[in-house]
């Protein structure tokens, strides 16, 4: 044992030395240094007349651009497959994708890199980072590049998609992944509860009524073993995004039109928050700590989630997956989500970067991306294409995600949104977990958010 | 207490002792099971067919045993590459930090110089600064050294940490000065004393520290992610994150990959276990 231990220590030290001294990166081949000639007589340098090099069309070495993204697992594979397609068809440009953690982690990585002037050339960003990055001049204004591109057809991008990348009237980031929140439900559990699997709940009241029937305590220990509904409640997991859908359904607004004052603490906001508190504590159909993968495993009957999950939920639940509009309150509403592509202002070659961005969001690529993942198409020409119609015929549930976009609301692209929405998310979480008075909590958050809006 | 003395105790006292011992073992057993269950779940899920991972009631023994998961996990990400990267980084970080900690701790424990205690306090105080605060300044330093996207960018910052200095200093202080004085009379130099007298005595605490650092660096996610950009240079925790998704995580594959990535830590712990236990009893360090 002692010998083994000592051997291990020595090994660790040795390995440590090797790893620390060696240039840990990929071993760069050292060019063989020419051996000094054996004869010691110095050869006088004969002046060579500069021979004019004939202007042969030497192929330029391809531009290498780095791309950071936050897509993992199967979506990550689909995304990197697109990039590989681009590289295969564009010999002059090499895009090097790297996974930067999930969106929240990648945000830290990106902001650190920007501060250190070591940002990538192109980056996938969450839609609502646009204003901050644009305001800090960390990204290139996309409309400067689209303006020089005669093939760019602004009419062939949905207004809401454009809105996600627009800051102060200019396009800064290119919409890429485009989604909204829908209600997914498990048809098998509907049938088991005696509900018609073709009639999902359409209003807040129906949602509660259905949820109660779908919340079942099979072993009689007082806590349900199957929950009616679940969605993200916690602020650090993006709960505010789902709450905004409820706020808009209640007829509320986040801010006034010139973004100087909070309106989310008015009556509709209070109703939306009370609705959430009631779902958890009064009707007891939403778990505070949902079982991991619960919807996949039939422990949760309905869930609010992004359309980007469509293909993956279909893969798990097959024909038992139902897709429906978000139940409406006073009005029908849902939130627009997704990610855009940004060209960083430190990009090595902005034209090449634009060529990539343009290709990634082209009708052809977008068709492939939306049919493999479930993300909404960005372009009317994609939706109207024969290939997409064929996809819809095979997968009619995707029609819901397109139709619901009509009621979808884009989050405001203002600098204060990031920090402001964080405050709102924390307030919502606090009120729901602590069963606090919605008005008091929202008013307190509004004071903080108003201060941010004034900055 | 000798054997005969114990035999003279009244029977109820012996019973009480037995019950007390049983109670202690029961508590320890509960603790051990609590610690083990996640490992067992990982082990069992790693060898299950994907469809059985979440069945209720949970089945601990996989049937059939899917060894294929391990192979699939190995290929789902460039595991061999990430393994080597992780080992190189964790070992180099541990070795370097051990070296700096030993030297600094010895200085703080034995040498006399002005403002020594103040300096030590300042060192300790840096432990209170959250790493997020120093992240960007550190990143800027690394960028000026052109160390972004290199292993030394991950390794070298790990060499300097007050925890090791603190731990070792406390241990060095507990060693009798007379040992050193004797060595000095025999003509041993400062470094000689450190190498020949102090370090052999400090083996338990050194191996504890080495395991601590190794485990910390092995699991470290954020800093390698921020410094490294080239996927071929990534470490295991980043690779594991790539296998995770909100919805379609393949848990059996993820658990198989986690199992593979946990092995070195378990191995090192097993090898160093005796030393660690010794160090805990010697320094009174509570774990």
XYZ file of C-alpha atoms in Angstrom:
742
model
C 0.000 0.000 0.000
C 2.751 2.384 0.991
C 4.705 1.723 -2.160
C 1.607 2.189 -4.259
C 0.881 5.425 -2.492
C 4.358 6.751 -3.004
C 4.299 5.700 -6.639
C 1.051 7.591 -7.085
C 2.479 10.731 -5.525
C 5.530 10.609 -7.753
C 3.326 9.967 -10.757
C 1.114 12.924 -9.900
C 4.079 15.222 -9.528
C 5.603 14.033 -12.772
C 2.377 14.338 -14.692
C 1.897 17.744 -13.181
C 5.285 18.901 -14.345
C 4.746 17.536 -17.811
C 1.311 19.073 -18.116
C 2.435 22.411 -16.759
C 5.551 22.716 -18.861
C 4.265 21.353 -22.126
C 2.295 23.764 -24.249
C -0.885 22.044 -23.308
C -2.594 22.969 -26.519
C -2.465 20.791 -29.576
C 1.174 20.001 -30.236
C 2.371 22.461 -32.834
C 4.818 20.858 -35.182
C 8.229 22.433 -34.770
C 9.759 23.278 -38.130
C 13.012 21.347 -38.561
C 15.805 23.828 -38.043
C 18.385 23.537 -40.810
C 21.622 22.181 -39.451
C 24.561 24.574 -39.719
C 26.810 23.615 -42.596
C 29.809 21.533 -41.576
C 32.220 23.864 -43.227
C 33.024 26.881 -41.149
C 33.580 29.209 -44.065
C 30.888 31.781 -44.058
C 29.129 31.965 -47.365
C 28.781 35.545 -48.464
C 25.206 36.345 -49.153
C 24.933 36.731 -52.882
C 22.464 39.403 -53.746
C 19.527 37.773 -55.458
C 17.735 40.058 -57.878
C 14.094 40.236 -56.908
C 12.379 38.099 -59.462
C 8.922 39.465 -60.191
C 6.381 36.883 -59.083
C 3.812 36.328 -61.793
C 0.367 37.130 -60.375
C -0.877 33.585 -60.116
C -4.353 33.357 -58.644
C -3.200 31.790 -55.365
C -6.188 30.480 -53.384
C -6.667 32.589 -50.303
C -6.472 30.584 -47.076
C -9.992 30.152 -45.725
C -11.207 32.518 -43.002
C -11.632 30.768 -39.675
C -14.458 32.071 -37.523
C -15.411 30.962 -34.045
C -19.019 30.399 -33.091
C -20.340 29.882 -29.573
C -23.663 28.228 -28.976
C -25.713 26.804 -26.126
C -27.372 23.852 -27.849
C -26.727 20.533 -26.125
C -27.785 16.936 -26.680
C -29.840 16.242 -29.818
C -30.450 19.933 -30.580
C -26.713 20.462 -30.303
C -26.095 17.704 -32.820
C -28.672 19.173 -35.218
C -27.094 22.610 -34.876
C -23.556 21.404 -35.450
C -24.773 19.393 -38.435
C -26.002 22.644 -40.006
C -22.618 24.243 -39.369
C -20.903 21.248 -40.958
C -23.156 21.665 -44.003
C -22.128 25.282 -44.258
C -18.440 24.433 -44.022
C -18.799 21.770 -46.686
C -20.421 24.189 -49.121
C -18.234 27.222 -48.354
C -14.575 26.438 -48.963
C -13.500 30.001 -48.133
C -14.935 30.049 -44.631
C -14.440 27.650 -41.765
C -16.834 28.024 -38.877
C -15.583 26.451 -35.667
C -18.512 25.861 -33.331
C -18.033 25.381 -29.630
C -20.552 24.638 -26.961
C -20.493 27.358 -24.318
C -22.690 25.835 -21.628
C -26.423 26.444 -21.376
C -27.647 29.947 -22.204
C -27.219 31.266 -18.679
C -23.707 29.887 -18.314
C -22.757 30.998 -21.793
C -23.883 34.493 -20.881
C -21.197 34.561 -18.158
C -18.649 33.176 -20.580
C -19.584 35.706 -23.253
C -19.641 38.733 -20.950
C -16.268 37.759 -19.473
C -14.855 37.272 -22.948
C -16.212 40.629 -24.109
C -14.634 42.340 -21.119
C -11.358 40.595 -21.943
C -11.597 41.372 -25.646
C -11.627 37.672 -26.414
C -15.160 37.247 -27.723
C -15.978 34.782 -30.507
C -16.739 36.027 -34.014
C -20.348 34.890 -34.063
C -22.484 34.011 -31.062
C -25.897 32.591 -30.446
C -27.629 34.864 -27.947
C -30.936 34.889 -26.159
C -33.235 37.394 -27.845
C -33.413 39.727 -24.894
C -29.630 40.250 -24.640
C -29.802 42.247 -27.864
C -30.357 45.681 -26.360
C -27.598 45.353 -23.771
C -25.032 44.089 -26.251
C -26.017 46.661 -28.851
C -25.897 49.464 -26.318
C -22.401 48.407 -25.249
C -21.346 48.257 -28.924
C -20.274 44.663 -28.405
C -22.084 43.492 -31.509
C -22.203 44.666 -35.107
C -25.399 46.293 -36.275
C -26.906 43.643 -38.516
C -28.761 46.169 -40.662
C -25.398 47.640 -41.745
C -24.640 44.268 -43.321
C -28.104 43.436 -44.623
C -28.126 46.861 -46.275
C -25.217 45.803 -48.457
C -26.833 42.478 -49.295
C -29.174 42.753 -52.291
C -30.523 39.265 -51.641
C -31.770 40.164 -48.150
C -35.562 40.227 -48.273
C -36.921 41.828 -45.150
C -40.474 41.060 -46.238
C -39.736 37.350 -46.011
C -39.145 37.470 -42.252
C -42.039 37.490 -39.827
C -42.454 40.865 -38.127
C -42.225 39.296 -34.694
C -39.017 37.526 -35.622
C -37.527 40.823 -36.759
C -38.771 42.516 -33.611
C -36.719 40.137 -31.451
C -33.499 41.498 -32.964
C -34.502 45.128 -33.254
C -33.159 47.788 -30.924
C -34.111 51.437 -31.384
C -35.530 50.762 -34.805
C -32.477 49.000 -36.211
C -31.845 45.297 -36.719
C -28.919 44.240 -34.524
C -29.192 40.479 -34.308
C -30.522 37.999 -36.848
C -33.457 35.869 -35.709
C -32.503 32.210 -35.851
C -34.480 30.075 -33.371
C -38.025 31.324 -33.136
C -40.517 29.908 -30.675
C -43.510 30.523 -28.458
C -44.898 28.840 -25.362
C -47.586 26.229 -25.923
C -49.543 23.833 -23.747
C -48.338 20.261 -24.155
C -50.533 17.525 -22.721
C -50.519 13.780 -22.355
C -53.508 12.259 -24.168
C -53.200 8.926 -22.371
C -53.586 10.637 -19.001
C -56.554 12.630 -20.377
C -58.269 9.389 -21.356
C -57.510 7.830 -17.969
C -59.127 10.828 -16.250
C -62.207 10.604 -18.473
C -61.330 13.749 -20.419
C -61.604 14.071 -24.188
C -58.003 14.005 -25.479
C -59.027 16.090 -28.480
C -60.424 18.899 -26.302
C -57.601 20.537 -24.387
C -58.513 23.285 -21.879
C -59.041 26.652 -23.519
C -59.458 29.077 -20.643
C -57.905 29.652 -17.231
C -61.003 28.181 -15.576
C -60.953 25.095 -17.771
C -57.265 24.646 -17.065
C -58.024 24.518 -13.347
C -60.956 22.165 -13.850
C -58.869 19.811 -16.016
C -55.912 20.121 -13.714
C -57.950 18.980 -10.733
C -59.111 15.883 -12.603
C -55.573 15.131 -13.695
C -54.019 15.519 -10.249
C -54.140 12.064 -8.687
C -52.929 10.741 -5.364
C -52.666 7.036 -6.163
C -51.139 5.831 -2.917
C -53.218 8.052 -0.660
C -50.336 9.620 1.235
C -51.647 13.139 0.798
C -49.201 14.237 -1.927
C -50.247 13.706 -5.523
C -48.322 11.115 -7.517
C -49.554 12.613 -10.761
C -49.768 16.364 -11.183
C -52.183 18.255 -13.407
C -49.825 20.921 -14.684
C -46.283 22.107 -14.354
C -44.206 24.970 -15.628
C -41.076 26.831 -14.577
C -41.727 28.731 -11.346
C -38.211 29.526 -10.279
C -36.625 32.800 -11.312
C -33.201 31.362 -12.030
C -34.735 28.902 -14.485
C -36.513 31.616 -16.437
C -39.859 31.586 -14.652
C -40.531 35.200 -15.585
C -40.852 34.221 -19.257
C -43.866 32.033 -18.433
C -45.318 34.559 -16.048
C -45.257 37.199 -18.774
C -47.548 34.941 -20.834
C -50.007 34.917 -17.926
C -49.630 38.680 -17.512
C -50.461 39.257 -21.159
C -53.358 36.785 -20.982
C -54.751 38.839 -18.099
C -54.655 41.852 -20.417
C -51.669 43.386 -18.658
C -48.586 45.166 -19.888
C -45.024 45.154 -18.627
C -44.214 48.830 -19.090
C -45.810 51.938 -20.514
C -45.189 52.624 -24.196
C -42.104 54.791 -23.765
C -40.572 52.385 -21.227
C -40.409 54.867 -18.382
C -42.778 53.215 -15.922
C -43.767 49.711 -14.813
C -47.331 48.611 -15.447
C -46.966 44.954 -14.425
C -48.025 45.768 -10.873
C -51.454 46.993 -11.955
C -54.644 44.951 -11.684
C -53.923 42.437 -14.521
C -50.492 41.692 -13.071
C -51.981 41.128 -9.656
C -54.561 38.775 -11.178
C -51.888 36.860 -13.082
C -49.829 36.387 -9.941
C -52.875 35.418 -7.890
C -53.681 32.863 -10.626
C -50.233 31.303 -10.169
C -50.507 31.284 -6.380
C -53.941 29.657 -6.649
C -52.734 26.997 -9.092
C -50.168 25.933 -6.528
C -51.801 26.497 -3.158
C -55.582 26.668 -3.625
C -56.208 24.197 -6.448
C -53.015 22.257 -5.694
C -52.508 21.151 -9.278
C -49.005 22.574 -9.844
C -46.056 21.154 -7.862
C -43.539 23.576 -6.377
C -40.831 20.995 -7.026
C -41.890 19.103 -10.152
C -40.474 15.585 -10.568
C -37.525 15.598 -12.943
C -38.597 14.593 -16.461
C -42.107 14.308 -15.009
C -43.966 15.159 -18.203
C -41.942 12.594 -20.157
C -42.730 9.920 -17.633
C -46.437 10.478 -17.210
C -46.127 12.046 -13.765
C -47.334 15.398 -15.075
C -50.340 15.641 -17.383
C -49.907 19.122 -18.878
C -46.975 21.466 -19.191
C -46.204 24.901 -20.571
C -43.081 24.779 -22.685
C -41.422 26.182 -25.761
C -42.283 25.032 -29.258
C -38.616 24.141 -29.578
C -39.420 21.070 -27.475
C -41.957 19.749 -29.987
C -39.768 17.193 -31.762
C -38.233 15.955 -28.549
C -41.607 15.520 -26.803
C -42.944 13.722 -29.878
C -39.917 11.454 -29.656
C -40.819 10.578 -26.083
C -44.636 10.508 -26.013
C -45.319 9.679 -29.684
C -49.050 9.779 -30.481
C -49.989 10.547 -26.888
C -48.549 14.039 -27.133
C -51.148 16.770 -27.495
C -50.258 20.349 -28.436
C -52.617 23.240 -27.752
C -52.800 27.016 -27.479
C -52.049 28.481 -24.079
C -55.380 28.722 -22.191
C -56.620 32.261 -22.449
C -57.492 34.653 -19.688
C -59.174 37.883 -20.756
C -57.323 37.528 -24.047
C -55.276 34.871 -25.799
C -51.563 35.480 -25.486
C -48.228 33.756 -25.283
C -44.572 34.777 -25.240
C -42.132 34.808 -28.135
C -38.850 33.139 -27.304
C -35.784 31.799 -28.983
C -32.291 32.755 -29.886
C -30.692 35.018 -32.447
C -27.302 35.115 -34.079
C -25.057 38.070 -33.340
C -21.841 39.122 -35.041
C -19.458 40.430 -32.426
C -17.845 43.787 -33.093
C -14.420 42.155 -32.691
C -15.189 39.620 -35.452
C -12.174 38.918 -37.658
C -14.103 39.090 -40.918
C -17.549 40.632 -40.689
C -18.513 39.896 -44.283
C -17.684 36.211 -43.872
C -19.550 36.179 -40.569
C -22.543 37.736 -42.282
C -22.396 35.139 -45.033
C -22.671 32.461 -42.372
C -25.496 34.196 -40.515
C -27.342 34.773 -43.761
C -26.944 31.115 -44.723
C -28.065 29.876 -41.283
C -31.268 31.901 -41.502
C -31.927 31.300 -45.202
C -35.174 29.665 -46.204
C -33.464 26.397 -47.021
C -31.582 26.080 -43.727
C -34.491 27.373 -41.698
C -36.741 24.733 -43.205
C -34.348 22.041 -42.055
C -33.881 23.596 -38.593
C -37.591 24.065 -37.911
C -38.633 20.620 -39.120
C -35.925 18.830 -37.150
C -36.439 20.708 -33.880
C -39.973 22.090 -33.844
C -38.888 25.729 -33.748
C -41.231 28.059 -35.608
C -40.228 28.895 -39.167
C -38.823 32.407 -39.527
C -40.149 33.017 -42.991
C -43.509 32.910 -44.740
C -41.715 31.331 -47.686
C -40.758 28.397 -45.454
C -44.299 27.910 -44.167
C -45.635 28.085 -47.731
C -43.036 25.741 -49.164
C -44.093 22.331 -50.415
C -41.594 20.663 -48.093
C -43.057 22.322 -44.998
C -46.603 21.487 -46.125
C -45.488 17.902 -46.391
C -44.051 18.115 -42.868
C -47.346 19.539 -41.595
C -49.298 16.757 -43.273
C -47.153 14.245 -41.439
C -47.056 16.236 -38.217
C -50.282 18.276 -37.956
C -49.450 19.233 -34.360
C -46.880 21.679 -35.721
C -49.772 23.731 -37.121
C -50.583 24.823 -33.551
C -47.193 26.446 -33.083
C -47.609 28.427 -36.291
C -51.188 29.490 -35.603
C -50.430 30.582 -32.060
C -47.707 32.979 -33.202
C -50.580 35.377 -34.004
C -51.116 35.867 -30.256
C -47.460 35.861 -29.300
C -45.867 38.919 -27.706
C -42.196 39.867 -28.074
C -40.329 40.958 -24.960
C -39.248 44.591 -25.135
C -35.695 45.090 -26.360
C -34.555 47.692 -23.885
C -31.346 47.806 -21.905
C -33.157 47.554 -18.571
C -35.015 44.381 -19.545
C -32.413 41.853 -18.359
C -32.055 43.204 -14.860
C -35.693 44.307 -14.682
C -37.144 40.941 -15.682
C -34.878 39.314 -13.122
C -36.473 41.439 -10.395
C -39.937 40.504 -11.624
C -39.014 36.824 -11.763
C -37.699 36.929 -8.204
C -40.828 38.715 -7.017
C -43.083 36.127 -8.658
C -41.062 33.279 -7.177
C -41.167 34.860 -3.736
C -44.918 35.385 -3.877
C -45.686 31.887 -5.144
C -43.365 30.041 -2.771
C -44.229 32.209 0.215
C -47.940 32.714 -0.568
C -47.488 36.464 -0.233
C -49.892 39.214 -1.215
C -49.383 39.723 -4.980
C -49.990 43.469 -4.950
C -47.423 44.172 -2.236
C -44.758 42.035 -3.876
C -45.295 43.451 -7.360
C -45.368 47.044 -6.095
C -42.022 46.511 -4.384
C -40.566 45.059 -7.579
C -42.019 47.932 -9.630
C -40.155 50.477 -7.499
C -36.872 48.735 -8.273
C -37.672 48.274 -11.954
C -38.766 51.906 -12.334
C -35.372 52.982 -11.029
C -33.709 50.801 -13.666
C -35.894 52.241 -16.411
C -34.819 55.763 -15.436
C -31.111 54.972 -15.720
C -9.886 -0.173 31.122
C -8.709 -3.750 31.178
C -10.711 -6.793 30.357
C -11.125 -7.835 33.963
C -12.369 -4.400 34.932
C -15.007 -4.511 32.233
C -16.162 -7.926 33.403
C -16.747 -6.525 36.870
C -19.251 -3.965 35.595
C -22.880 -4.673 36.428
C -24.790 -6.379 33.599
C -27.053 -3.412 32.896
C -24.080 -1.185 32.258
C -22.756 -3.595 29.701
C -26.195 -3.691 28.095
C -26.315 0.061 28.037
C -22.952 0.146 26.344
C -24.116 -2.350 23.762
C -27.315 -0.411 23.064
C -25.327 2.781 22.784
C -22.960 1.182 20.331
C -25.857 -0.203 18.306
C -27.452 3.243 18.184
C -24.227 4.761 16.921
C -23.908 2.133 14.223
C -27.528 2.676 13.251
C -26.928 6.398 12.821
C -23.759 5.710 10.854
C -25.626 3.216 8.710
C -28.324 5.780 7.884
C -25.611 8.250 6.955
C -23.770 5.710 4.841
C -26.917 4.691 2.993
C -27.832 8.336 2.324
C -24.395 8.888 0.855
C -24.444 5.680 -1.145
C -27.897 5.853 -2.706
C -27.020 8.466 -5.354
C -23.975 6.403 -6.303
C -26.012 3.231 -6.506
C -28.631 5.036 -8.574
C -25.930 6.251 -10.922
C -24.422 2.785 -11.179
C -27.760 1.122 -11.756
C -29.011 3.740 -14.249
C -25.762 3.572 -16.148
C -26.401 -0.075 -16.903
C -30.153 0.077 -17.527
C -32.035 0.337 -20.787
C -33.108 3.979 -21.172
C -36.795 3.072 -20.786
C -36.234 1.647 -17.297
C -34.447 4.611 -15.755
C -37.581 6.245 -14.381
C -39.920 3.294 -13.866
C -41.785 3.228 -10.582
C -41.083 1.599 -8.233
C -37.403 2.062 -9.045
C -35.467 -1.101 -9.780
C -31.982 -1.157 -8.353
C -30.701 -4.191 -10.230
C -30.688 -3.529 -13.967
C -32.254 -6.288 -16.003
C -31.011 -6.732 -18.658
C -27.617 -5.219 -17.914
C -26.783 -2.928 -20.824
C -22.998 -2.758 -20.977
C -23.495 -1.069 -24.315
C -24.336 2.175 -22.428
C -20.736 2.526 -21.330
C -19.517 2.226 -24.892
C -22.189 4.616 -26.154
C -21.261 7.130 -23.468
C -17.614 6.832 -24.360
C -18.452 7.774 -27.933
C -21.271 10.273 -27.335
C -18.627 12.895 -26.547
C -14.876 12.706 -27.201
C -14.518 11.087 -23.812
C -10.922 9.860 -24.140
C -9.802 13.360 -25.079
C -11.723 15.003 -22.231
C -10.428 12.389 -19.820
C -6.827 13.158 -20.639
C -7.512 16.887 -20.462
C -9.204 16.564 -17.078
C -6.448 14.395 -15.658
C -3.704 16.684 -16.919
C -5.442 19.764 -15.518
C -6.408 18.285 -12.156
C -3.038 16.659 -11.546
C -1.048 19.704 -12.573
C -3.285 21.965 -10.502
C -2.955 19.732 -7.439
C 0.805 19.327 -7.785
C 1.397 23.049 -8.235
C -0.873 24.078 -5.413
C 0.744 21.557 -3.079
C 4.141 23.009 -3.838
C 3.165 26.654 -3.300
C 1.136 25.794 -0.208
C 3.963 23.857 1.420
C 6.468 26.659 0.893
C 4.146 29.462 1.973
C 2.759 27.542 4.923
C 6.244 26.776 6.201
C 7.192 30.406 5.987
C 4.098 31.455 7.884
C 4.610 28.742 10.485
C 8.318 29.060 11.191
C 10.036 32.138 9.851
C 9.938 35.460 11.655
C 9.554 38.677 9.717
C 7.717 41.968 10.197
C 3.957 42.039 9.651
C 3.855 38.264 9.294
C 0.510 37.837 10.989
C -1.052 40.749 9.151
C 0.090 39.289 5.863
C -1.324 35.927 6.845
C -4.646 37.529 7.717
C -4.717 39.274 4.354
C -4.108 35.913 2.717
C -6.939 34.369 4.670
C -9.216 37.261 3.844
C -8.889 36.517 0.141
C -10.763 33.288 0.844
C -13.828 35.400 1.560
C -13.872 36.976 -1.892
C -16.310 35.143 -4.132
C -14.561 33.773 -7.198
C -17.077 35.521 -9.474
C -15.631 38.860 -8.407
C -12.107 37.995 -9.452
C -13.159 36.197 -12.613
C -12.950 39.104 -15.038
C -9.696 40.595 -13.663
C -8.132 37.150 -13.756
C -9.375 36.673 -17.291
C -7.777 39.981 -18.289
C -4.447 38.907 -16.814
C -4.611 35.615 -18.680
C -5.428 37.425 -21.890
C -2.363 39.628 -21.538
C -0.298 36.486 -21.043
C -2.014 35.067 -24.163
C -3.211 32.172 -22.062
C -6.862 32.182 -23.124
C -7.836 28.824 -24.566
C -4.774 27.105 -23.091
C -4.380 24.568 -20.310
C -2.033 26.770 -18.336
C -4.848 29.330 -18.223
C -6.822 26.789 -16.209
C -3.930 25.284 -14.258
C -1.760 28.174 -13.103
C -4.494 30.219 -11.371
C -5.284 27.081 -9.372
C -1.776 27.048 -7.929
C -2.451 29.927 -5.591
C -5.093 29.392 -3.005
C -5.034 30.307 0.682
C -6.907 27.215 1.830
C -3.892 24.927 1.434
C -1.628 27.453 3.104
C -3.975 27.736 6.042
C -4.410 23.996 6.435
C -0.693 23.231 6.241
C 0.343 26.131 8.454
C -1.914 24.886 11.226
C -0.372 21.452 10.882
C 3.212 22.704 10.794
C 2.603 24.760 13.930
C 1.585 21.590 15.770
C 4.938 19.912 15.042
C 7.501 20.226 17.847
C 10.195 22.809 17.111
C 12.743 20.574 18.813
C 12.782 18.259 15.792
C 13.897 21.121 13.588
C 16.401 22.394 16.131
C 17.982 18.963 16.257
C 18.232 18.848 12.496
C 19.706 22.345 12.400
C 22.397 21.349 14.937
C 23.241 18.468 12.638
C 23.726 21.006 9.861
C 20.523 20.706 7.898
C 19.444 23.708 5.806
C 15.994 25.276 5.863
C 14.881 23.514 2.723
C 16.517 20.336 3.973
C 14.492 20.549 7.165
C 11.344 21.105 5.193
C 12.063 18.213 2.872
C 13.552 15.718 5.325
C 11.755 16.471 8.574
C 8.510 18.306 7.991
C 7.155 16.766 4.802
C 7.490 13.132 5.907
C 5.553 14.035 9.054
C 2.962 15.926 7.048
C 2.191 13.111 4.624
C -1.368 12.572 5.873
C -2.329 16.218 5.606
C -0.563 16.586 2.276
C -2.471 13.718 0.759
C -5.721 15.086 2.135
C -4.991 18.428 0.560
C -3.998 16.782 -2.705
C -7.267 14.887 -2.856
C -9.242 18.038 -2.028
C -7.607 20.015 -4.786
C -7.802 17.170 -7.249
C -11.509 16.718 -6.628
C -12.182 20.432 -6.841
C -10.371 20.783 -10.135
C -11.817 17.553 -11.462
C -15.335 18.870 -10.901
C -14.608 22.472 -11.802
C -16.961 23.570 -14.549
C -17.198 27.339 -14.893
C -13.548 28.386 -15.026
C -12.426 25.827 -17.639
C -15.544 26.701 -19.640
C -14.683 30.380 -19.565
C -11.000 29.982 -20.382
C -11.226 27.185 -22.945
C -12.870 27.691 -26.326
C -11.665 24.852 -28.505
C -13.880 21.804 -28.002
C -10.829 19.503 -28.162
C -9.491 21.174 -25.011
C -12.659 20.801 -22.954
C -12.757 18.896 -19.683
C -15.134 16.176 -18.542
C -17.653 18.383 -16.692
C -18.191 20.416 -19.867
C -18.539 17.194 -21.833
C -21.156 15.951 -19.365
C -23.054 19.230 -19.725
C -23.236 18.612 -23.469
C -25.147 15.424 -22.792
C -27.746 17.223 -20.722
C -30.859 18.783 -22.142
C -34.123 20.004 -20.702
C -36.199 17.274 -22.230
C -34.453 14.515 -24.051
C -31.520 13.809 -21.790
C -30.611 10.160 -22.254
C -30.193 9.439 -18.589
C -28.639 6.017 -18.966
C -25.966 7.463 -21.244
C -25.444 10.503 -19.018
C -25.136 8.279 -15.956
C -22.751 5.930 -17.761
C -20.611 8.924 -18.707
C -20.793 10.226 -15.133
C -19.800 6.818 -13.831
C -16.768 6.737 -16.088
C -15.797 10.229 -15.030
C -16.164 9.447 -11.312
C -13.801 6.476 -11.360
C -10.490 8.353 -10.943
C -11.821 10.233 -7.935
C -12.965 7.009 -6.294
C -9.650 5.370 -7.114
C -7.604 8.199 -5.659
C -9.758 8.312 -2.587
C -9.323 4.582 -2.012
C -5.561 4.849 -2.326
C -5.275 7.898 -0.085
C -7.995 6.882 2.356
C -5.759 5.679 5.150
C -3.701 8.847 5.063
C -6.810 11.010 5.011
C -8.341 9.334 8.026
C -5.039 9.732 9.841
C -4.902 13.401 8.992
C -8.442 13.988 10.179
C -7.690 12.416 13.537
C -4.361 14.229 13.831
C -5.390 17.751 12.964
C -8.854 17.616 14.412
C -10.152 18.796 11.057
C -13.861 18.242 10.867
C -15.216 16.901 7.622
